GROMACS .gro file of N, CA and C in nm:
model
  435
    1PRO      N    1 -12.546  -0.465  11.564
    1PRO     CA    2 -12.454  -0.596  11.551
    1PRO      C    3 -12.390  -0.595  11.405
    2PRO      N    4 -12.264  -0.646  11.398
    2PRO     CA    5 -12.202  -0.651  11.266
    2PRO      C    6 -12.274  -0.754  11.193
    3VAL      N    7 -12.272  -0.747  11.062
    3VAL     CA    8 -12.334  -0.843  10.977
    3VAL      C    9 -12.233  -0.904  10.873
    4VAL      N   10 -12.227  -1.027  10.869
    4VAL     CA   11 -12.123  -1.102  10.789
    4VAL      C   12 -12.210  -1.156  10.669
    5ASP      N   13 -12.170  -1.127  10.561
    5ASP     CA   14 -12.225  -1.169  10.427
    5ASP      C   15 -12.135  -1.270  10.363
    6PRO      N   16 -12.138  -1.406  10.384
    6PRO     CA   17 -12.036  -1.498  10.327
    6PRO      C   18 -12.082  -1.539  10.194
    7SER      N   19 -12.117  -1.455  10.098
    7SER     CA   20 -12.169  -1.495   9.973
    7SER      C   21 -12.048  -1.523   9.876
    8PHE      N   22 -12.053  -1.636   9.821
    8PHE     CA   23 -11.950  -1.678   9.724
    8PHE      C   24 -12.013  -1.716   9.587
    9GLY      N   25 -12.104  -1.636   9.545
    9GLY     CA   26 -12.164  -1.668   9.417
    9GLY      C   27 -12.071  -1.663   9.299
   10SER      N   28 -12.106  -1.744   9.194
   10SER     CA   29 -12.008  -1.750   9.082
   10SER      C   30 -12.008  -1.609   9.007
   11ASP      N   31 -12.109  -1.529   9.032
   11ASP     CA   32 -12.115  -1.400   8.958
   11ASP      C   33 -11.999  -1.304   9.001
   12ARG      N   34 -11.977  -1.317   9.139
   12ARG     CA   35 -11.854  -1.245   9.187
   12ARG      C   36 -11.717  -1.283   9.121
   13LEU      N   37 -11.701  -1.401   9.097
   13LEU     CA   38 -11.588  -1.457   9.047
   13LEU      C   39 -11.570  -1.420   8.880
   14VAL      N   40 -11.693  -1.418   8.812
   14VAL     CA   41 -11.684  -1.380   8.680
   14VAL      C   42 -11.653  -1.228   8.674
   15TYR      N   43 -11.719  -1.148   8.758
   15TYR     CA   44 -11.688  -1.001   8.760
   15TYR      C   45 -11.542  -0.975   8.785
   16SER      N   46 -11.485  -1.044   8.872
   16SER     CA   47 -11.356  -1.016   8.918
   16SER      C   48 -11.252  -1.060   8.781
   17VAL      N   49 -11.288  -1.178   8.727
   17VAL     CA   50 -11.212  -1.195   8.600
   17VAL      C   51 -11.225  -1.093   8.493
   18LEU      N   52 -11.342  -1.036   8.469
   18LEU     CA   53 -11.375  -0.941   8.373
   18LEU      C   54 -11.296  -0.813   8.399
   19ILE      N   55 -11.304  -0.768   8.528
   19ILE     CA   56 -11.254  -0.639   8.569
   19ILE      C   57 -11.094  -0.655   8.554
   20HIS      N   58 -11.029  -0.767   8.576
   20HIS     CA   59 -10.894  -0.764   8.570
   20HIS      C   60 -10.852  -0.800   8.416
   21ALA      N   61 -10.942  -0.841   8.340
   21ALA     CA   62 -10.895  -0.864   8.190
   21ALA      C   63 -10.920  -0.732   8.115
   22LEU      N   64 -10.987  -0.637   8.162
   22LEU     CA   65 -11.024  -0.503   8.087
   22LEU      C   66 -10.897  -0.428   8.081
   23GLU      N   67 -10.851  -0.396   7.955
   23GLU     CA   68 -10.738  -0.326   7.929
   23GLU      C   69 -10.768  -0.211   7.828
   24THR      N   70 -10.692  -0.111   7.823
   24THR     CA   71 -10.709   0.001   7.735
   24THR      C   72 -10.563   0.033   7.677
   25ASP      N   73 -10.568   0.076   7.545
   25ASP     CA   74 -10.441   0.121   7.483
   25ASP      C   75 -10.476   0.210   7.368
   26THR      N   76 -10.382   0.271   7.304
   26THR     CA   77 -10.395   0.358   7.200
   26THR      C   78 -10.357   0.290   7.066
   27VAL      N   79 -10.448   0.289   6.958
   27VAL     CA   80 -10.413   0.217   6.831
   27VAL      C   81 -10.449   0.327   6.729
   28ASP      N   82 -10.352   0.357   6.658
   28ASP     CA   83 -10.358   0.466   6.539
   28ASP      C   84 -10.420   0.597   6.591
   29GLY      N   85 -10.378   0.635   6.723
   29GLY     CA   86 -10.425   0.759   6.775
   29GLY      C   87 -10.563   0.755   6.835
   30GLU      N   88 -10.631   0.643   6.836
   30GLU     CA   89 -10.755   0.615   6.894
   30GLU      C   90 -10.749   0.521   7.026
   31GLU      N   91 -10.824   0.566   7.130
   31GLU     CA   92 -10.812   0.479   7.248
   31GLU      C   93 -10.908   0.366   7.221
   32ARG      N   94 -10.868   0.256   7.253
   32ARG     CA   95 -10.949   0.126   7.258
   32ARG      C   96 -10.963   0.048   7.399
   33SER      N   97 -11.087  -0.009   7.416
   33SER     CA   98 -11.079  -0.091   7.527
   33SER      C   99 -11.094  -0.240   7.486
   34PHE      N  100 -11.032  -0.334   7.557
   34PHE     CA  101 -11.046  -0.476   7.510
   34PHE      C  102 -11.028  -0.564   7.632
   35LEU      N  103 -11.100  -0.686   7.615
   35LEU     CA  104 -11.085  -0.788   7.722
   35LEU      C  105 -10.980  -0.880   7.678
   36GLU      N  106 -10.869  -0.872   7.761
   36GLU     CA  107 -10.753  -0.953   7.742
   36GLU      C  108 -10.766  -1.089   7.805
   37LEU      N  109 -10.858  -1.163   7.741
   37LEU     CA  110 -10.883  -1.302   7.798
   37LEU      C  111 -10.801  -1.396   7.720
   38PRO      N  112 -10.738  -1.499   7.782
   38PRO     CA  113 -10.678  -1.596   7.711
   38PRO      C  114 -10.774  -1.667   7.612
   39ALA      N  115 -10.716  -1.698   7.498
   39ALA     CA  116 -10.785  -1.765   7.393
   39ALA      C  117 -10.879  -1.881   7.429
   40SER      N  118 -10.824  -1.950   7.527
   40SER     CA  119 -10.906  -2.078   7.576
   40SER      C  120 -11.024  -2.036   7.674
   41MET      N  121 -11.024  -1.912   7.709
   41MET     CA  122 -11.134  -1.855   7.801
   41MET      C  123 -11.232  -1.774   7.729
   42ALA      N  124 -11.196  -1.718   7.603
   42ALA     CA  125 -11.280  -1.623   7.529
   42ALA      C  126 -11.401  -1.706   7.492
   43PRO      N  127 -11.519  -1.637   7.491
   43PRO     CA  128 -11.647  -1.688   7.453
   43PRO      C  129 -11.656  -1.715   7.300
   44THR      N  130 -11.569  -1.641   7.220
   44THR     CA  131 -11.562  -1.661   7.082
   44THR      C  132 -11.422  -1.662   7.047
   45THR      N  133 -11.378  -1.761   6.979
   45THR     CA  134 -11.230  -1.774   6.953
   45THR      C  135 -11.197  -1.692   6.821
   46VAL      N  136 -11.280  -1.689   6.733
   46VAL     CA  137 -11.250  -1.612   6.601
   46VAL      C  138 -11.367  -1.548   6.541
   47ALA      N  139 -11.344  -1.427   6.499
   47ALA     CA  140 -11.444  -1.361   6.413
   47ALA      C  141 -11.404  -1.348   6.270
   48VAL      N  142 -11.500  -1.374   6.178
   48VAL     CA  143 -11.471  -1.368   6.044
   48VAL      C  144 -11.545  -1.255   5.975
   49PHE      N  145 -11.466  -1.163   5.901
   49PHE     CA  146 -11.539  -1.050   5.837
   49PHE      C  147 -11.503  -1.051   5.685
   50PRO      N  148 -11.598  -1.013   5.597
   50PRO     CA  149 -11.561  -0.984   5.464
   50PRO      C  150 -11.521  -0.825   5.465
   51LEU      N  151 -11.426  -0.791   5.386
   51LEU     CA  152 -11.381  -0.655   5.384
   51LEU      C  153 -11.505  -0.564   5.345
   52MET      N  154 -11.575  -0.617   5.245
   52MET     CA  155 -11.700  -0.551   5.203
   52MET      C  156 -11.802  -0.654   5.173
   53ALA      N  157 -11.932  -0.618   5.201
   53ALA     CA  158 -12.040  -0.728   5.187
   53ALA      C  159 -12.088  -0.727   5.047
   54LYS      N  160 -11.991  -0.747   4.944
   54LYS     CA  161 -12.040  -0.747   4.805
   54LYS      C  162 -11.928  -0.812   4.728
   55ASP      N  163 -11.945  -0.836   4.593
   55ASP     CA  164 -11.851  -0.904   4.503
   55ASP      C  165 -11.820  -1.041   4.540
   56GLY      N  166 -11.912  -1.111   4.624
   56GLY     CA  167 -11.873  -1.239   4.658
   56GLY      C  168 -11.792  -1.246   4.790
   57LEU      N  169 -11.744  -1.145   4.849
   57LEU     CA  170 -11.644  -1.165   4.956
   57LEU      C  171 -11.734  -1.209   5.077
   58ASP      N  172 -11.868  -1.167   5.087
   58ASP     CA  173 -11.944  -1.208   5.205
   58ASP      C  174 -11.968  -1.361   5.194
   59ASP      N  175 -11.999  -1.403   5.076
   59ASP     CA  176 -12.026  -1.549   5.057
   59ASP      C  177 -11.909  -1.639   5.095
   60ARG      N  178 -11.786  -1.585   5.056
   60ARG     CA  179 -11.652  -1.657   5.085
   60ARG      C  180 -11.631  -1.655   5.231
   61ALA      N  181 -11.656  -1.532   5.303
   61ALA     CA  182 -11.647  -1.521   5.446
   61ALA      C  183 -11.736  -1.618   5.526
   62ARG      N  184 -11.856  -1.625   5.475
   62ARG     CA  185 -11.958  -1.716   5.532
   62ARG      C  186 -11.906  -1.858   5.531
   63SER      N  187 -11.855  -1.896   5.417
   63SER     CA  188 -11.793  -2.028   5.396
   63SER      C  189 -11.674  -2.053   5.488
   64ILE      N  190 -11.600  -1.969   5.486
   64ILE     CA  191 -11.477  -1.986   5.588
   64ILE      C  192 -11.526  -1.995   5.735
   65ALA      N  193 -11.628  -1.915   5.771
   65ALA     CA  194 -11.678  -1.915   5.902
   65ALA      C  195 -11.743  -2.048   5.942
   66ASP      N  196 -11.818  -2.105   5.847
   66ASP     CA  197 -11.872  -2.239   5.853
   66ASP      C  198 -11.777  -2.350   5.876
   67ARG      N  199 -11.674  -2.334   5.784
   67ARG     CA  200 -11.563  -2.439   5.800
   67ARG      C  201 -11.490  -2.435   5.926
   68LEU      N  202 -11.475  -2.307   5.989
   68LEU     CA  203 -11.411  -2.297   6.120
   68LEU      C  204 -11.495  -2.351   6.217
   69ARG      N  205 -11.624  -2.336   6.214
   69ARG     CA  206 -11.730  -2.389   6.314
   69ARG      C  207 -11.717  -2.538   6.301
   70ALA      N  208 -11.713  -2.598   6.181
   70ALA     CA  209 -11.705  -2.742   6.165
   70ALA      C  210 -11.581  -2.792   6.228
   71GLU      N  211 -11.475  -2.715   6.243
   71GLU     CA  212 -11.344  -2.762   6.302
   71GLU      C  213 -11.348  -2.745   6.458
   72GLY      N  214 -11.475  -2.707   6.505
   72GLY     CA  215 -11.490  -2.689   6.656
   72GLY      C  216 -11.458  -2.558   6.717
   73PHE      N  217 -11.429  -2.457   6.633
   73PHE     CA  218 -11.414  -2.324   6.700
   73PHE      C  219 -11.544  -2.248   6.721
   74GLU      N  220 -11.545  -2.163   6.820
   74GLU     CA  221 -11.655  -2.069   6.844
   74GLU      C  222 -11.635  -1.954   6.750
   75VAL      N  223 -11.717  -1.919   6.654
   75VAL     CA  224 -11.709  -1.827   6.540
   75VAL      C  225 -11.808  -1.722   6.542
   76SER      N  226 -11.779  -1.606   6.519
   76SER     CA  227 -11.866  -1.492   6.506
   76SER      C  228 -11.842  -1.439   6.355
   77TYR      N  229 -11.955  -1.403   6.289
   77TYR     CA  230 -11.950  -1.355   6.155
   77TYR      C  231 -12.016  -1.213   6.162
   78ASP      N  232 -11.944  -1.113   6.105
   78ASP     CA  233 -11.998  -0.982   6.106
   78ASP      C  234 -11.960  -0.905   5.973
   79ASP      N  235 -12.073  -0.839   5.910
   79ASP     CA  236 -12.034  -0.769   5.792
   79ASP      C  237 -12.092  -0.631   5.796
   80THR      N  238 -12.131  -0.579   5.921
   80THR     CA  239 -12.190  -0.454   5.934
   80THR      C  240 -12.085  -0.340   5.973
   81GLY      N  241 -12.099  -0.229   5.918
   81GLY     CA  242 -11.994  -0.122   5.953
   81GLY      C  243 -11.870  -0.139   5.885
   82ASN      N  244 -11.782  -0.054   5.909
   82ASN     CA  245 -11.656  -0.061   5.854
   82ASN      C  246 -11.566  -0.150   5.931
   83ILE      N  247 -11.461  -0.189   5.874
   83ILE     CA  248 -11.381  -0.310   5.915
   83ILE      C  249 -11.298  -0.261   6.064
   84GLY      N  250 -11.277  -0.141   6.073
   84GLY     CA  251 -11.209  -0.091   6.199
   84GLY      C  252 -11.318  -0.097   6.320
   85ARG      N  253 -11.441  -0.067   6.289
   85ARG     CA  254 -11.547  -0.081   6.391
   85ARG      C  255 -11.566  -0.221   6.429
   86ARG      N  256 -11.561  -0.314   6.330
   86ARG     CA  257 -11.586  -0.460   6.350
   86ARG      C  258 -11.470  -0.503   6.436
   87TYR      N  259 -11.348  -0.463   6.415
   87TYR     CA  260 -11.238  -0.521   6.495
   87TYR      C  261 -11.262  -0.467   6.642
   88ARG      N  262 -11.289  -0.338   6.667
   88ARG     CA  263 -11.324  -0.281   6.804
   88ARG      C  264 -11.429  -0.351   6.863
   89ARG      N  265 -11.534  -0.379   6.806
   89ARG     CA  266 -11.649  -0.461   6.878
   89ARG      C  267 -11.593  -0.596   6.920
   90GLN      N  268 -11.514  -0.667   6.837
   90GLN     CA  269 -11.461  -0.796   6.884
   90GLN      C  270 -11.364  -0.777   6.992
   91ASP      N  271 -11.273  -0.664   6.986
   91ASP     CA  272 -11.175  -0.637   7.101
   91ASP      C  273 -11.249  -0.628   7.226
   92GLU      N  274 -11.375  -0.561   7.222
   92GLU     CA  275 -11.438  -0.529   7.344
   92GLU      C  276 -11.500  -0.648   7.410
   93VAL      N  277 -11.529  -0.759   7.331
   93VAL     CA  278 -11.590  -0.875   7.385
   93VAL      C  279 -11.489  -0.985   7.398
   94GLY      N  280 -11.356  -0.946   7.378
   94GLY     CA  281 -11.246  -1.057   7.402
   94GLY      C  282 -11.215  -1.146   7.306
   95THR      N  283 -11.269  -1.149   7.185
   95THR     CA  284 -11.238  -1.227   7.070
   95THR      C  285 -11.085  -1.215   7.047
   96PRO      N  286 -11.009  -1.314   7.057
   96PRO     CA  287 -10.863  -1.306   7.034
   96PRO      C  288 -10.809  -1.291   6.887
   97TYR      N  289 -10.888  -1.354   6.793
   97TYR     CA  290 -10.845  -1.342   6.657
   97TYR      C  291 -10.956  -1.316   6.558
   98CYS      N  292 -10.926  -1.229   6.459
   98CYS     CA  293 -11.018  -1.194   6.357
   98CYS      C  294 -10.970  -1.229   6.212
   99VAL      N  295 -11.044  -1.291   6.136
   99VAL     CA  296 -11.002  -1.325   6.003
   99VAL      C  297 -11.084  -1.231   5.904
  100THR      N  298 -10.990  -1.167   5.810
  100THR     CA  299 -11.061  -1.078   5.718
  100THR      C  300 -11.041  -1.132   5.559
  101VAL      N  301 -11.146  -1.145   5.512
  101VAL     CA  302 -11.155  -1.193   5.360
  101VAL      C  303 -11.165  -1.061   5.279
  102ASP      N  304 -11.070  -1.047   5.183
  102ASP     CA  305 -11.059  -0.937   5.111
  102ASP      C  306 -11.044  -0.966   4.956
  103TYR      N  307 -11.021  -0.864   4.868
  103TYR     CA  308 -11.006  -0.897   4.722
  103TYR      C  309 -10.875  -0.980   4.712
  104GLU      N  310 -10.786  -0.965   4.784
  104GLU     CA  311 -10.655  -1.057   4.767
  104GLU      C  312 -10.681  -1.204   4.798
  105THR      N  313 -10.794  -1.228   4.872
  105THR     CA  314 -10.827  -1.364   4.916
  105THR      C  315 -10.886  -1.424   4.767
  106GLN      N  316 -10.950  -1.356   4.688
  106GLN     CA  317 -11.003  -1.403   4.569
  106GLN      C  318 -10.901  -1.424   4.460
  107GLU      N  319 -10.774  -1.361   4.477
  107GLU     CA  320 -10.657  -1.370   4.385
  107GLU      C  321 -10.587  -1.489   4.420
  108ASP      N  322 -10.540  -1.493   4.554
  108ASP     CA  323 -10.437  -1.597   4.590
  108ASP      C  324 -10.477  -1.692   4.707
  109ASP      N  325 -10.616  -1.689   4.736
  109ASP     CA  326 -10.672  -1.780   4.840
  109ASP      C  327 -10.595  -1.767   4.965
  110THR      N  328 -10.572  -1.641   5.023
  110THR     CA  329 -10.515  -1.612   5.144
  110THR      C  330 -10.613  -1.531   5.231
  111VAL      N  331 -10.600  -1.528   5.354
  111VAL     CA  332 -10.672  -1.442   5.429
  111VAL      C  333 -10.588  -1.377   5.539
  112THR      N  334 -10.644  -1.261   5.602
  112THR     CA  335 -10.558  -1.193   5.714
  112THR      C  336 -10.608  -1.247   5.846
  113ILE      N  337 -10.511  -1.264   5.925
  113ILE     CA  338 -10.542  -1.302   6.072
  113ILE      C  339 -10.501  -1.174   6.142
  114ARG      N  340 -10.586  -1.116   6.233
  114ARG     CA  341 -10.537  -1.017   6.322
  114ARG      C  342 -10.551  -1.063   6.454
  115GLU      N  343 -10.453  -1.036   6.534
  115GLU     CA  344 -10.434  -1.069   6.684
  115GLU      C  345 -10.493  -0.952   6.759
  116ARG      N  346 -10.583  -0.979   6.853
  116ARG     CA  347 -10.637  -0.871   6.942
  116ARG      C  348 -10.539  -0.788   7.017
  117ASP      N  349 -10.460  -0.858   7.096
  117ASP     CA  350 -10.387  -0.791   7.192
  117ASP      C  351 -10.277  -0.689   7.129
  118SER      N  352 -10.211  -0.724   7.032
  118SER     CA  353 -10.107  -0.663   6.965
  118SER      C  354 -10.155  -0.582   6.846
  119THR      N  355 -10.279  -0.624   6.781
  119THR     CA  356 -10.329  -0.582   6.660
  119THR      C  357 -10.238  -0.615   6.539
  120ALA      N  358 -10.142  -0.701   6.568
  120ALA     CA  359 -10.052  -0.752   6.455
  120ALA      C  360 -10.140  -0.840   6.355
  121GLN      N  361 -10.086  -0.820   6.238
  121GLN     CA  362 -10.161  -0.903   6.129
  121GLN      C  363 -10.077  -0.984   6.033
  122THR      N  364 -10.119  -1.102   5.981
  122THR     CA  365 -10.049  -1.189   5.893
  122THR      C  366 -10.140  -1.247   5.795
  123ARG      N  367 -10.078  -1.288   5.678
  123ARG     CA  368 -10.168  -1.359   5.588
  123ARG      C  369 -10.135  -1.496   5.575
  124VAL      N  370 -10.239  -1.586   5.576
  124VAL     CA  371 -10.218  -1.736   5.565
  124VAL      C  372 -10.312  -1.797   5.455
  125PRO      N  373 -10.268  -1.891   5.401
  125PRO     CA  374 -10.363  -1.957   5.293
  125PRO      C  375 -10.488  -2.022   5.367
  126THR      N  376 -10.600  -2.005   5.299
  126THR     CA  377 -10.724  -2.052   5.366
  126THR      C  378 -10.725  -2.192   5.383
  127ALA      N  379 -10.653  -2.280   5.318
  127ALA     CA  380 -10.624  -2.433   5.355
  127ALA      C  381 -10.574  -2.437   5.481
  128GLU      N  382 -10.484  -2.352   5.529
  128GLU     CA  383 -10.400  -2.373   5.653
  128GLU      C  384 -10.477  -2.297   5.763
  129LEU      N  385 -10.582  -2.238   5.753
  129LEU     CA  386 -10.640  -2.136   5.853
  129LEU      C  387 -10.694  -2.223   5.979
  130PRO      N  388 -10.756  -2.338   5.973
  130PRO     CA  389 -10.786  -2.399   6.083
  130PRO      C  390 -10.680  -2.441   6.180
  131GLY      N  391 -10.573  -2.490   6.112
  131GLY     CA  392 -10.442  -2.523   6.182
  131GLY      C  393 -10.377  -2.416   6.243
  132ALA      N  394 -10.386  -2.293   6.179
  132ALA     CA  395 -10.314  -2.177   6.222
  132ALA      C  396 -10.385  -2.124   6.349
  133ILE      N  397 -10.521  -2.130   6.344
  133ILE     CA  398 -10.602  -2.078   6.460
  133ILE      C  399 -10.570  -2.169   6.579
  134ARG      N  400 -10.575  -2.296   6.543
  134ARG     CA  401 -10.554  -2.403   6.656
  134ARG      C  402 -10.419  -2.378   6.726
  135ARG      N  403 -10.304  -2.344   6.635
  135ARG     CA  404 -10.174  -2.323   6.692
  135ARG      C  405 -10.170  -2.197   6.769
  136LEU      N  406 -10.253  -2.095   6.734
  136LEU     CA  407 -10.243  -1.963   6.801
  136LEU      C  408 -10.313  -1.993   6.932
  137VAL      N  409 -10.427  -2.063   6.932
  137VAL     CA  410 -10.499  -2.097   7.059
  137VAL      C  411 -10.405  -2.163   7.154
  138ASP      N  412 -10.316  -2.253   7.102
  138ASP     CA  413 -10.235  -2.340   7.186
  138ASP      C  414 -10.116  -2.259   7.234
  139GLY      N  415 -10.104  -2.129   7.188
  139GLY     CA  416  -9.991  -2.045   7.238
  139GLY      C  417  -9.881  -2.003   7.158
  140GLU      N  418  -9.888  -2.056   7.027
  140GLU     CA  419  -9.795  -1.989   6.923
  140GLU      C  420  -9.822  -1.855   6.889
  141THR      N  421  -9.710  -1.793   6.851
  141THR     CA  422  -9.725  -1.639   6.834
  141THR      C  423  -9.766  -1.625   6.678
  142LEU      N  424  -9.825  -1.505   6.652
  142LEU     CA  425  -9.865  -1.480   6.514
  142LEU      C  426  -9.745  -1.471   6.427
  143SER      N  427  -9.631  -1.421   6.465
  143SER     CA  428  -9.512  -1.399   6.385
  143SER      C  429  -9.450  -1.532   6.352
  144ALA      N  430  -9.490  -1.645   6.435
  144ALA     CA  431  -9.432  -1.782   6.398
  144ALA      C  432  -9.523  -1.858   6.293
  145LEU      N  433  -9.619  -1.797   6.262
  145LEU     CA  434  -9.704  -1.864   6.156
  145LEU      C  435  -9.631  -1.851   6.021
   0.00000   0.00000   0.00000
């Protein structure tokens, strides 16, 4: 006899969303996989990285991550490996925006925001960072910042 399995568990819906969100492309001659989740659905909104975990960059990056958390964002902090690998790890889990703290941050108090889907980057003052991330989540483009 035929068997009917009318299972409608939430896991099947989640798997379907993940399968349809998985994308691949080539950046700088290297293939990458990323979850193209809308920012409102992504488990982590923004990742914060120091360019290097020395010279006070890591302390400044932790401070920025804490400030973004206080503003209500889901934030990940990572200072392991090179910056390209950190970007790729966040791309794979669907984090839409990454903020990099570098030596220029110490000079002019700006940070780099990188967008996952296009890998485009722009610099913004740290004082304007929470508002810029909020505008990006709400649909504004990186070039409009």
